[in-house]
Short mmCIF file of C-alpha atoms and ligand atoms in Angstrom, two decimals:
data_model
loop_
_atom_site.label_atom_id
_atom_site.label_comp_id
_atom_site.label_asym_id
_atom_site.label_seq_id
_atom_site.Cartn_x
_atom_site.Cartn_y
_atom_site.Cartn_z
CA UNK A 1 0.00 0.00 0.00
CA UNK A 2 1.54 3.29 -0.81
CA UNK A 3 2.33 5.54 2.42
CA UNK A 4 3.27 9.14 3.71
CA UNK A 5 5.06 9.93 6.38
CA UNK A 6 5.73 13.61 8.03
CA UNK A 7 9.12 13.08 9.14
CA UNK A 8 9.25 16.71 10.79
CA UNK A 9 8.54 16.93 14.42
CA UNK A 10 5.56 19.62 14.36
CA UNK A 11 2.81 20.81 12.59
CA UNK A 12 4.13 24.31 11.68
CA UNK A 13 5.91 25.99 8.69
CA UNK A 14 9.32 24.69 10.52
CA UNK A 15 11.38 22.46 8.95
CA UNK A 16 10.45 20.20 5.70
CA UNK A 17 11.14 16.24 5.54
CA UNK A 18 8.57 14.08 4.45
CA UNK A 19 8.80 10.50 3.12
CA UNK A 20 6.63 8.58 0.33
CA UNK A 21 6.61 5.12 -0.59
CA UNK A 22 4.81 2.75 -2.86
CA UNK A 23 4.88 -0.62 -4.70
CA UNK A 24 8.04 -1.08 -2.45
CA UNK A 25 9.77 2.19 -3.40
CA UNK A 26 10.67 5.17 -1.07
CA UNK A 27 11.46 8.81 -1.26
CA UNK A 28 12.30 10.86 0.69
CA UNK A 29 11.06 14.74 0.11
CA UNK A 30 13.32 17.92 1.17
CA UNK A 31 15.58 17.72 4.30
CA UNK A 32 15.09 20.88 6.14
CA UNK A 33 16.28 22.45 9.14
CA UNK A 34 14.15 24.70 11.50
CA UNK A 35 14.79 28.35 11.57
CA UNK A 36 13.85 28.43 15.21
CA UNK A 37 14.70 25.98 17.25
CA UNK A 38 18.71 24.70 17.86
CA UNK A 39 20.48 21.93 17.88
CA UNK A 40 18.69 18.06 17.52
CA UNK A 41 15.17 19.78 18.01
CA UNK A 42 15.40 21.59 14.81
CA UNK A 43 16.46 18.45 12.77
CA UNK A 44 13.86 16.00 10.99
CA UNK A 45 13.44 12.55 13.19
CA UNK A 46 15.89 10.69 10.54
CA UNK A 47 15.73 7.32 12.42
CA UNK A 48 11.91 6.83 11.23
CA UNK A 49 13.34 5.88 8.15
CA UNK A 50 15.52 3.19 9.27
CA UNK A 51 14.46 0.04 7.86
CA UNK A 52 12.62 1.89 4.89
CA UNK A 53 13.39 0.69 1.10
CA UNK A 54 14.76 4.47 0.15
CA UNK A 55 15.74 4.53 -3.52
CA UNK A 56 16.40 8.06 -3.90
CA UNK A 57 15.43 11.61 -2.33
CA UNK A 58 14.51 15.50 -3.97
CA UNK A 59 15.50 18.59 -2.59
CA UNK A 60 12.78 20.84 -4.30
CA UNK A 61 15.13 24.19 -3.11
CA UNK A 62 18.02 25.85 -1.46
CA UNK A 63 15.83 27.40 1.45
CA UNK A 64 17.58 26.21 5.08
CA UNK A 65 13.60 24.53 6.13
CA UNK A 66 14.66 22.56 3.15
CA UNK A 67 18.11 21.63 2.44
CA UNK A 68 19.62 22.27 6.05
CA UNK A 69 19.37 19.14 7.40
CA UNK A 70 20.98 17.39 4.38
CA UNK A 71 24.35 15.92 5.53
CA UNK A 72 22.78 14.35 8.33
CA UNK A 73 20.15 13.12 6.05
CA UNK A 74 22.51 10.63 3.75
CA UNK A 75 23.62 8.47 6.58
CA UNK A 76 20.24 6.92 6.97
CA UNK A 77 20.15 6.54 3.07
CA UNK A 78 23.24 5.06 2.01
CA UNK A 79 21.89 3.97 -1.53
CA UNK A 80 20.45 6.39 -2.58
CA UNK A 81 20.72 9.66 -4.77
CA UNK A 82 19.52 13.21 -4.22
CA UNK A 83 17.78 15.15 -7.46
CA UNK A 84 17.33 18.47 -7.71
CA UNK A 85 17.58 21.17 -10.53
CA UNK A 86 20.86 22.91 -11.68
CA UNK A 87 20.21 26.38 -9.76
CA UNK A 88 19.62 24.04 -6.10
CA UNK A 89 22.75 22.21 -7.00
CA UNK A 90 24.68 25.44 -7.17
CA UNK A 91 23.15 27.18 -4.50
CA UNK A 92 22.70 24.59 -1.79
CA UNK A 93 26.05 23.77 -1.40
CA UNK A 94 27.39 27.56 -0.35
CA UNK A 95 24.51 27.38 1.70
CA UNK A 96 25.73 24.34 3.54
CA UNK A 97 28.94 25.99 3.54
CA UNK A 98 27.76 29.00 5.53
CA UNK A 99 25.39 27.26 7.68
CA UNK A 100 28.49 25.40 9.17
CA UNK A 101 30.22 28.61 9.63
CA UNK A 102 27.46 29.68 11.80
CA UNK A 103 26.86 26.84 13.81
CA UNK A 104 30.57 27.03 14.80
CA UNK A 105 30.06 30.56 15.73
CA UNK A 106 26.96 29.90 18.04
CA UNK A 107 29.33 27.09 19.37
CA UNK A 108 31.68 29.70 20.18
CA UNK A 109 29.69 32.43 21.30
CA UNK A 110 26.87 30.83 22.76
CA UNK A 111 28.46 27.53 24.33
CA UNK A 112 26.61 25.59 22.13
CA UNK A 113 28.68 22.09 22.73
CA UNK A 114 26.96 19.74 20.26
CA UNK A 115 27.40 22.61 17.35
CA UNK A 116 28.52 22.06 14.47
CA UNK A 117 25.76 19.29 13.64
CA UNK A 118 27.90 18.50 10.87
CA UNK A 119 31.30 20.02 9.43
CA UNK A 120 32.67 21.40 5.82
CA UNK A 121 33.68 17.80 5.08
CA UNK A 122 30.41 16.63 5.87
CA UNK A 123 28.89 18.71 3.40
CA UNK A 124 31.79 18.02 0.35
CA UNK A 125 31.28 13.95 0.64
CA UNK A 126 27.23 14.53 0.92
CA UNK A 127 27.55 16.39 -2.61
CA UNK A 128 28.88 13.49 -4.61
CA UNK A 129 25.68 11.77 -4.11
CA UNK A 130 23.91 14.62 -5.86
CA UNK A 131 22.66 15.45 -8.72
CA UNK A 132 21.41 18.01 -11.01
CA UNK A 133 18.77 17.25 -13.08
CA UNK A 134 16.52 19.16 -16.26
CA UNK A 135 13.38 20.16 -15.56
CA UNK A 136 10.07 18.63 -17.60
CA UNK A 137 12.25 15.33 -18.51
CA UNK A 138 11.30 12.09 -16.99
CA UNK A 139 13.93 10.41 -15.11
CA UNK A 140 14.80 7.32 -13.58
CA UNK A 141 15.76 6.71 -9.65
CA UNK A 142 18.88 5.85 -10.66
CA UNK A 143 19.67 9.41 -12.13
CA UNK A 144 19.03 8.34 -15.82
CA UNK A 145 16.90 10.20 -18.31
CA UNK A 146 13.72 7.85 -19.75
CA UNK A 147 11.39 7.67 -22.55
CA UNK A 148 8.36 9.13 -22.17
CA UNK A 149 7.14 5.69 -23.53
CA UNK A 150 9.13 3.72 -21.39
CA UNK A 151 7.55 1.47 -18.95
CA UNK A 152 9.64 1.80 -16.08
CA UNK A 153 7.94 1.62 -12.76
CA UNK A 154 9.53 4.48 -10.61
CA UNK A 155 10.57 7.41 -12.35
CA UNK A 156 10.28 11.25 -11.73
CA UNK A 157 9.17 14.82 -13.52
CA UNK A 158 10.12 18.18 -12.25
CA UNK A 159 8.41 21.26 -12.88
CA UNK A 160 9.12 25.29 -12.01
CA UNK A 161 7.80 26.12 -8.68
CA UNK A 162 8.24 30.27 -9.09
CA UNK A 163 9.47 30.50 -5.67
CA UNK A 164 12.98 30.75 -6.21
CA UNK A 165 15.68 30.25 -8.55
CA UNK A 166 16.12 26.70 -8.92
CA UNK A 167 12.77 25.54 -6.77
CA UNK A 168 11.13 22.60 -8.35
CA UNK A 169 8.09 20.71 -7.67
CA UNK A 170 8.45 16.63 -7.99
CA UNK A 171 5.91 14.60 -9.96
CA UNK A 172 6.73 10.77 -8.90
CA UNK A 173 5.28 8.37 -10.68
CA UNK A 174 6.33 5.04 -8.41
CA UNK A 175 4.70 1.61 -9.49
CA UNK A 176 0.87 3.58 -11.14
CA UNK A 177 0.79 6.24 -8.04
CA UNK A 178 1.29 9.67 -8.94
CA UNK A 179 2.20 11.86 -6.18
CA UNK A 180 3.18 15.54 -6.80
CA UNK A 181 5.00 17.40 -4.06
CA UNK A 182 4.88 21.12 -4.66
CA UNK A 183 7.93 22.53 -2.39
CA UNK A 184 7.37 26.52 -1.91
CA UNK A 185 5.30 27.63 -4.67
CA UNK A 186 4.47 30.99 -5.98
CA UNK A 187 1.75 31.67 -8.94
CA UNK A 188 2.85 34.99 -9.62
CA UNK A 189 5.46 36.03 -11.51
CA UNK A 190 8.44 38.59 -9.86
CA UNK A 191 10.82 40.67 -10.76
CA UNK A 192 13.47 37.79 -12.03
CA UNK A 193 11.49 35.15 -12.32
CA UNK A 194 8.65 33.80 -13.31
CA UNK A 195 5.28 32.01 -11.78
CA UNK A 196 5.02 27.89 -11.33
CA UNK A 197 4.28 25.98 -14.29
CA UNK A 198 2.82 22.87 -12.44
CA UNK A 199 1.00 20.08 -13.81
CA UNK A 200 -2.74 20.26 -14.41
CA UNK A 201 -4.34 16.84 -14.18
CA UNK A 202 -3.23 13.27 -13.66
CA UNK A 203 -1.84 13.35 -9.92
CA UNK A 204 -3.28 11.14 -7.05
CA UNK A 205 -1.76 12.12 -4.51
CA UNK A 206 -0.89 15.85 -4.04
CA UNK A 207 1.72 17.18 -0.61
CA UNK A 208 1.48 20.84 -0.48
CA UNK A 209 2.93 23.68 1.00
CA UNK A 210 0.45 26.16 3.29
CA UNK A 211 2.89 28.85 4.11
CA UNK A 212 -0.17 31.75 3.84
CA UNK A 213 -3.28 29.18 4.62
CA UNK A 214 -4.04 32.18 7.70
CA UNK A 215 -3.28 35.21 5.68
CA UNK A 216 -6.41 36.46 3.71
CA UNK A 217 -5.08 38.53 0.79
CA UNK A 218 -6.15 42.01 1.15
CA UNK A 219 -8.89 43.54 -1.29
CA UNK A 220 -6.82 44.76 -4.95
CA UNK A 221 -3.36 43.93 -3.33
CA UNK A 222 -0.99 42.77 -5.78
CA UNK A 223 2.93 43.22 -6.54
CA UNK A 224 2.72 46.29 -8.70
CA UNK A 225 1.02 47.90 -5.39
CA UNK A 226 3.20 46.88 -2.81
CA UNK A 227 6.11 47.97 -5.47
CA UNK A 228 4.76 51.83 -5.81
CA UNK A 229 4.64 51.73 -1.81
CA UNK A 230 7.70 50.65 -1.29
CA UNK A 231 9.20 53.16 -3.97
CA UNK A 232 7.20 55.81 -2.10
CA UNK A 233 8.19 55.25 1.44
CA UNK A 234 12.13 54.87 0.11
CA UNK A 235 11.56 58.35 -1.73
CA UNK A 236 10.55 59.92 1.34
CA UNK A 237 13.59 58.79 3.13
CA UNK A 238 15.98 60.37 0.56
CA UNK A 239 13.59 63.08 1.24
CA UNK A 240 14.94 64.03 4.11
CA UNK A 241 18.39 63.29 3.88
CA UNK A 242 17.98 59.48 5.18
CA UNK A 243 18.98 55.80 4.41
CA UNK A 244 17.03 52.64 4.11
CA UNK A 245 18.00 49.26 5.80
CA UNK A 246 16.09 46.68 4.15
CA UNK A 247 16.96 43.47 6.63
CA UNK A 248 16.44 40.74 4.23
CA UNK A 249 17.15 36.98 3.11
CA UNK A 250 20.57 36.85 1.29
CA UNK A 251 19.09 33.87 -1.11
CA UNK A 252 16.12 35.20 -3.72
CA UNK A 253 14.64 37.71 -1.92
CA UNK A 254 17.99 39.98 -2.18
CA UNK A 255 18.57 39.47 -5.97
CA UNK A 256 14.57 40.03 -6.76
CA UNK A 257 14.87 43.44 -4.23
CA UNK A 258 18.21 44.50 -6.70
CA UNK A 259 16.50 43.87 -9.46
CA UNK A 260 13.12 45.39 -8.88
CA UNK A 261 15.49 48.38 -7.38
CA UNK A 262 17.59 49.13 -10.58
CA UNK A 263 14.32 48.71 -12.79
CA UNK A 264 12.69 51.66 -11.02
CA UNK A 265 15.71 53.91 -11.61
CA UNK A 266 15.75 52.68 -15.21
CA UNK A 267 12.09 53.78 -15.49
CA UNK A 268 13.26 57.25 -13.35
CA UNK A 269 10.75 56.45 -10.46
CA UNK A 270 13.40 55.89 -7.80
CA UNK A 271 17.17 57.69 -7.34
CA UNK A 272 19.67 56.37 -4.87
CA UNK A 273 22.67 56.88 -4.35
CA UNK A 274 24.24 53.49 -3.40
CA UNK A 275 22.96 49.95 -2.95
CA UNK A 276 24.95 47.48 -0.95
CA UNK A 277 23.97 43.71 -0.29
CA UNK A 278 26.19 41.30 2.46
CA UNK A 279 28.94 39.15 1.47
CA UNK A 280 26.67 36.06 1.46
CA UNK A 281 24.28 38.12 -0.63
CA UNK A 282 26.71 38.64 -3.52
CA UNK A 283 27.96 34.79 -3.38
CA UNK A 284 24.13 34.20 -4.39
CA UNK A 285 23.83 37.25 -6.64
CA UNK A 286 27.09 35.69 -8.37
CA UNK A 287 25.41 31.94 -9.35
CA UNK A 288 21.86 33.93 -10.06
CA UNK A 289 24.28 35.70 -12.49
CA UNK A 290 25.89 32.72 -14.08
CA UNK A 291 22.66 31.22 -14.72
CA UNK A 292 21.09 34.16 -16.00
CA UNK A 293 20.85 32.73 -19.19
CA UNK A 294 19.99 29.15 -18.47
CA UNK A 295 18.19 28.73 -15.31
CA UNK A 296 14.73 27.67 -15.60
CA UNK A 297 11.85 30.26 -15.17
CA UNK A 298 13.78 33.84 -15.67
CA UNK A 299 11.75 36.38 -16.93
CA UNK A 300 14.27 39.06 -16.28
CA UNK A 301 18.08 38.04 -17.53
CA UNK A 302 19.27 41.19 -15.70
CA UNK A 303 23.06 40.45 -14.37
CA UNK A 304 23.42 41.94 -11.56
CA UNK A 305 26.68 42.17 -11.05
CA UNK A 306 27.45 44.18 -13.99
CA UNK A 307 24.16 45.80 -14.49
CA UNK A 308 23.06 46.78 -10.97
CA UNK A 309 26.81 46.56 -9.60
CA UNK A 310 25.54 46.63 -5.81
CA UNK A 311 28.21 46.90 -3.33
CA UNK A 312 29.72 44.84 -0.75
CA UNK A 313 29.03 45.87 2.58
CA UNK A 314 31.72 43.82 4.91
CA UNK A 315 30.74 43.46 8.74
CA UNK A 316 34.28 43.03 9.46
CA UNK A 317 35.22 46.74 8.15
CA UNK A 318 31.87 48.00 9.92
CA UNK A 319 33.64 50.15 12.53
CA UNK A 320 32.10 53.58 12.70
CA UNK A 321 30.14 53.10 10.28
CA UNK A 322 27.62 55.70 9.32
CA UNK A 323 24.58 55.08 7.26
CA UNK A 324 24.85 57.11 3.99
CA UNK A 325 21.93 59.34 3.04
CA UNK A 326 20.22 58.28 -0.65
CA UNK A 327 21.54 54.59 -0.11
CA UNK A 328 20.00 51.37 0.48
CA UNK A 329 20.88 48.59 2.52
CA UNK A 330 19.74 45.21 1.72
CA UNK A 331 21.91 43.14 4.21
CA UNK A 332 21.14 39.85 6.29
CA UNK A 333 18.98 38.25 7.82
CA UNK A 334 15.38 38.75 7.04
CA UNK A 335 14.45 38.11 10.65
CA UNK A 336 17.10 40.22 12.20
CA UNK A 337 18.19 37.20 13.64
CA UNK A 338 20.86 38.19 16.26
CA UNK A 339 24.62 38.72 15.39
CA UNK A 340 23.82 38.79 11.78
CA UNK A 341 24.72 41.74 10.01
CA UNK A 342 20.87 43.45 9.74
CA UNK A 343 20.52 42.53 13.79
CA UNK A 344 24.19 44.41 14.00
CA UNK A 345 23.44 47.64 12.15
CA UNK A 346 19.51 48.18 13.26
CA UNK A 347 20.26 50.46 15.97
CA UNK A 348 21.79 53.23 14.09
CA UNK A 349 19.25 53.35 11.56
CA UNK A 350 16.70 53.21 14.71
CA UNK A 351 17.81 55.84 16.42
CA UNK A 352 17.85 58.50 13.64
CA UNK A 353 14.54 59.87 12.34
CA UNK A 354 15.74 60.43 9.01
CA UNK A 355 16.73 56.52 8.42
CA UNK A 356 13.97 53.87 7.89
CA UNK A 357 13.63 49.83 8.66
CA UNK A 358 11.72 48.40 5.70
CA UNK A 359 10.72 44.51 5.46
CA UNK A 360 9.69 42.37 2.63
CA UNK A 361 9.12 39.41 3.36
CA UNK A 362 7.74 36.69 6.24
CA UNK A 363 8.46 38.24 10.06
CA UNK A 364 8.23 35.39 13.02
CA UNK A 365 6.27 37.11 15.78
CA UNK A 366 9.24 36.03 17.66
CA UNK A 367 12.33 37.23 16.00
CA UNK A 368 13.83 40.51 16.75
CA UNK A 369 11.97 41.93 13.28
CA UNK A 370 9.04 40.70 14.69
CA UNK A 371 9.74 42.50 18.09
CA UNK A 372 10.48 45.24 16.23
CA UNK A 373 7.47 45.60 13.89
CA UNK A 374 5.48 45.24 17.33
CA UNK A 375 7.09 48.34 19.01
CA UNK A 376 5.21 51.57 18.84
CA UNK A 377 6.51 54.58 17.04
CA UNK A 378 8.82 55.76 19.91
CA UNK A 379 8.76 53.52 21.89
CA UNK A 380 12.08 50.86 22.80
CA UNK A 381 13.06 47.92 22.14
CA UNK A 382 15.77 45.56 22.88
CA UNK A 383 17.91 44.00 20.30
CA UNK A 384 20.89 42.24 22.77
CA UNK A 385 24.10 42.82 22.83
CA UNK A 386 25.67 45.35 25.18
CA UNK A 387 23.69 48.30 23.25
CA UNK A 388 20.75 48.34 26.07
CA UNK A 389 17.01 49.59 25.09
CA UNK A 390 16.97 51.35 21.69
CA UNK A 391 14.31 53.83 20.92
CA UNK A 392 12.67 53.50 17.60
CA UNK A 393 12.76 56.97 16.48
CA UNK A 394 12.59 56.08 12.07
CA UNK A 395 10.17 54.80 10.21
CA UNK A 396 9.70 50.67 10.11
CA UNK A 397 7.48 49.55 7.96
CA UNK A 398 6.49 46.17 6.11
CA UNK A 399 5.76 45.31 2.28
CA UNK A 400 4.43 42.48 1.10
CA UNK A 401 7.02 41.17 -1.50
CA UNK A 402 6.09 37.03 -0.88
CA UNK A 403 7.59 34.97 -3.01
CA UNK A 404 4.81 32.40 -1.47
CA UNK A 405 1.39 31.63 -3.40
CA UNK A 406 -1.74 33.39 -1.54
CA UNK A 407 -4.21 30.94 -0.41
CA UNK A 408 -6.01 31.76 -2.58
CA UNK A 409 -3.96 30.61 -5.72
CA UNK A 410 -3.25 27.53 -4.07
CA UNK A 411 -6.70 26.95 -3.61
CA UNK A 412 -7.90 27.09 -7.36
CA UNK A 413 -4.49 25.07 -7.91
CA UNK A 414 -6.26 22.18 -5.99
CA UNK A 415 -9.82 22.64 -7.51
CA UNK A 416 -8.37 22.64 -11.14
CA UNK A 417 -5.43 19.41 -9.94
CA UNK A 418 -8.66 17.73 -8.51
CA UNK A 419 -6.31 15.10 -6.90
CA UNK A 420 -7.62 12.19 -5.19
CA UNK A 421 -6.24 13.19 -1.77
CA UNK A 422 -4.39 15.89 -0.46
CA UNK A 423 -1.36 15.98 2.28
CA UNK A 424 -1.55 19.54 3.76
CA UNK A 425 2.41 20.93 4.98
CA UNK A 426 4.36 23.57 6.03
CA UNK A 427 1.71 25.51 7.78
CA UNK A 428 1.39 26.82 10.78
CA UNK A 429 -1.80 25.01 12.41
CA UNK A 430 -3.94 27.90 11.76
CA UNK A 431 -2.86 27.69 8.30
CA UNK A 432 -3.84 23.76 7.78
CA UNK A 433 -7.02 24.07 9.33
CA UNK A 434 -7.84 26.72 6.87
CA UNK A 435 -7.04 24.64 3.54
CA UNK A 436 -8.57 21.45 5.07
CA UNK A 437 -12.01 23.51 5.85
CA UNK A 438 -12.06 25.32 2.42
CA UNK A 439 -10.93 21.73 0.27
CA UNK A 440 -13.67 19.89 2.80
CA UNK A 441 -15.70 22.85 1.81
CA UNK A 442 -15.53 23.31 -2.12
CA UNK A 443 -14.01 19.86 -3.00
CA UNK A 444 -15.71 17.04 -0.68
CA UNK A 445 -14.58 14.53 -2.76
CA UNK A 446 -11.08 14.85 -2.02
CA UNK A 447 -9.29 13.23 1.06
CA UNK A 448 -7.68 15.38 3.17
CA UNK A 449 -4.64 15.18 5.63
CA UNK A 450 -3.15 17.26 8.15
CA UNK A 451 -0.87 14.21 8.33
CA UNK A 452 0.63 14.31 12.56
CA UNK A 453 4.24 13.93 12.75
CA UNK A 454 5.67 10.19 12.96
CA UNK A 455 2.44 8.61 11.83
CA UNK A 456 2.17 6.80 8.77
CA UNK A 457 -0.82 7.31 6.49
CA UNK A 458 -1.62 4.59 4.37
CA UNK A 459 -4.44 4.07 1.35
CA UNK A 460 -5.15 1.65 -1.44
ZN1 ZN B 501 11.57 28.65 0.45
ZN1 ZN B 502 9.86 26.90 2.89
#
């Protein structure tokens, strides 16, 4: 009978692992690691699949809730390969890279005695089981491409997920079940690239992301809009003499933000002065840049490097610095997450009326950008470190720039897929208890899970 099983440990956006099986053939799907939580806690329970017949597993992007757990992941899967598309293949493995570096910092700083989870060697001898494949070309488990005509029993499709570069959604076909697992999905297009191209028809068994399942999308909001408010509020800044910190993901959301950036100024409705990205940003702006030309999905072959030419703002050099008026800082992480470079830098933009904080994408209530977005005009806020309560004296504001479906695109994805049953995922509970009450709703026919951690689900 084919299976699922939710290999993560909660039912929240977290971390991403999930495992399929059928006709005695197993996958396993993404190998994420949870922003939030440290050490074992944020890893994937890896030892439910000991004992499983795993023939291969799909990394549908380089996101850290999707890839981070990887290394640790291969151990339990010593036969098999992991697919993904060109872009991941290039991406993930800086990403690894960096995540040990930080985990070897919060060793250091933070005492953190089982950190690294794994090491840079880890990371080079879990890449030689990868590999790279084309998107829309059928392949076999074994890595090898196959006839559409052929009849073998357990082979794979992947399709453009619009999310980021490189994100794929996998169409297994294993022994007559069709399962399609979307990874983060977007259906509209941005700046760079452009929306999922998924299938329409033909899947049984459909495992989908929820990330917005509790965010309704507001009445005529769409990119265009939150663009000319974003343009606005920056405007205003230089206004007055002031500069913009934009704390922000340094994989997809900082090369859509440059490119959206230097399009305004090429269409004269924005004039800065500078832009800078971190260091981490620009070794992701680099491979966006090499596969300008190739990578699946661009709308936009803008290269960044040489067209928008952002500089390289260096923590390390970072002493006294100053923000400049009429430039724009797009610098790590999205969350403010402390001791990266946005957490670092917030409190002179804070402080200074002129300056702004601007988001663009997904706040956790509980990260410091969360904190921060909470705190009053004036009012103070604590960031850690030895810099004591800072008073938010500039502007911080938010702009929706997702790079996540709405709900509401995902929902009309379902009605028009009309699969046979439906694995809801990477929602906060909220968020899965929407989808299941609207499919339940407009779709009774189709099963629906909110499939519990550690428990199989089975059907025939
Ligand atoms: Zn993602
Ligand atoms: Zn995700």
């Amino acid at each position: 009978m084919p299976l699922f099983l939710n290999l993560t440990r909660g039912n929240e956006i977290g971390a991403n692992c999930y495992y399929v099986e059928a006709g005695g053939t197993g996958v396993v799907l993404d190998a994420g690691m949870h922003p939030k939580l440290e050490g074992r806690a944020a890893l994937p329970d890896f030892d439910l699949l000991q004992r499983r017949p795993v023939r291969g597993a799909f990394l549908s992007h380089a996101h850290l809730d999707h890839t981070g757990s990887l290394p640790l992941l291969l151990p339990y899967i010593p036969e098999a390969r992991v697919f993904m598309s060109e872009p991941t293949y290039h991406l993930a493995e800086p990403l690894l890279h960096n995540s040990v570096n930080v985990m070897k910092r919060q060793r250091e700083e933070r005492g953190l005695a089982e950190y690294p989870l794994f090491t840079h060697t880890d990371v080079d001898r879990c890449k030689e089981k990868w590999q790279a494949c084309h998107l829309e070309r059928r392949w076999s488990l074994e890595g090898f491409p196959v006839k559409a005509d052929d009849p073998d029993p357990a082979t794979f499709t992947l399709h453009h997920a619009g999310h980021i570069l490189g994100s794929a959604a996998l169409r297994l076909n294993l022994h007559g079940e069709s399962i399609l697992y979307t990874g983060d999905i977007n259906f509209a297009d941005q700046t760079l690239l452009g929306r999922a191209t998924l299938p329409s028809g033909g899947v049984d068994t459909l495992v989908i992301e929820c990330t917005r399942g509790a965010q309704p999308t507001p009445e005529g909001h769409t990119r265009a809009t939150s663009t000319a408010q974003l343009l606005q509020a920056i405007q205003e800044t230089f206004d007055r003499d002031g500069a913009v910190l934009i704390p922000i993901f340094a994989m997809g959301k900082t090369q859509e933000l440059l490119a959206l950036l230097h399009h305004a100024a090429l269409r004269g409705e924005i004039d800065y002065e500078g832009l800078w990205i971190g260091g981490l940003g620009r070794v992701f702006t680099q491979i966006y840049d090499r596969l300008a030309d190739t990578a699946p999905g661009r709308i936009r072959r803008t290269v960044l490097g040489t067209e928008v030419q952002p500089e390289v703002f260096e923590i390390r050099k970072a002493q006294g610095f100053r923000p400049k008026p009429g430039h724009i800082y797009l610098l790590p992480s999205g969350m403010m997450t402390a001791q990266t470079t946005s957490h670092r830098l917030a409190a002179l933009f804070l402080q200074r009326p002129e300056h702004a904080v601007f988001f663009v994408g997904y706040t956790d209530p509980d990260s410091p950008a969360g904190h921060l977005r909470a705190t009053p005009p004036g009012g103070e806020i604590l960031l850690g470190g030895d810099s004591g309560p800072v008073q938010v004296r500039c502007p911080v504001r938010h702009f929706d720039f997702t790079s996540h479906a709405t709900r509401e695109a995902i929902l009309e994805y379902i009605g028009t897929l009309q699969p046979r049953r439906c694995f809801l995922v990477h929602g906060d509970l909220p968020a899965l208890q929407w989808f299941e009450g609207e499919i339940r709703r407009l779709h009774p026919s189709i099963e629906v899970h909110i499939p519990a951690p550690g428990r199989e689900i089975s059907w025939n």
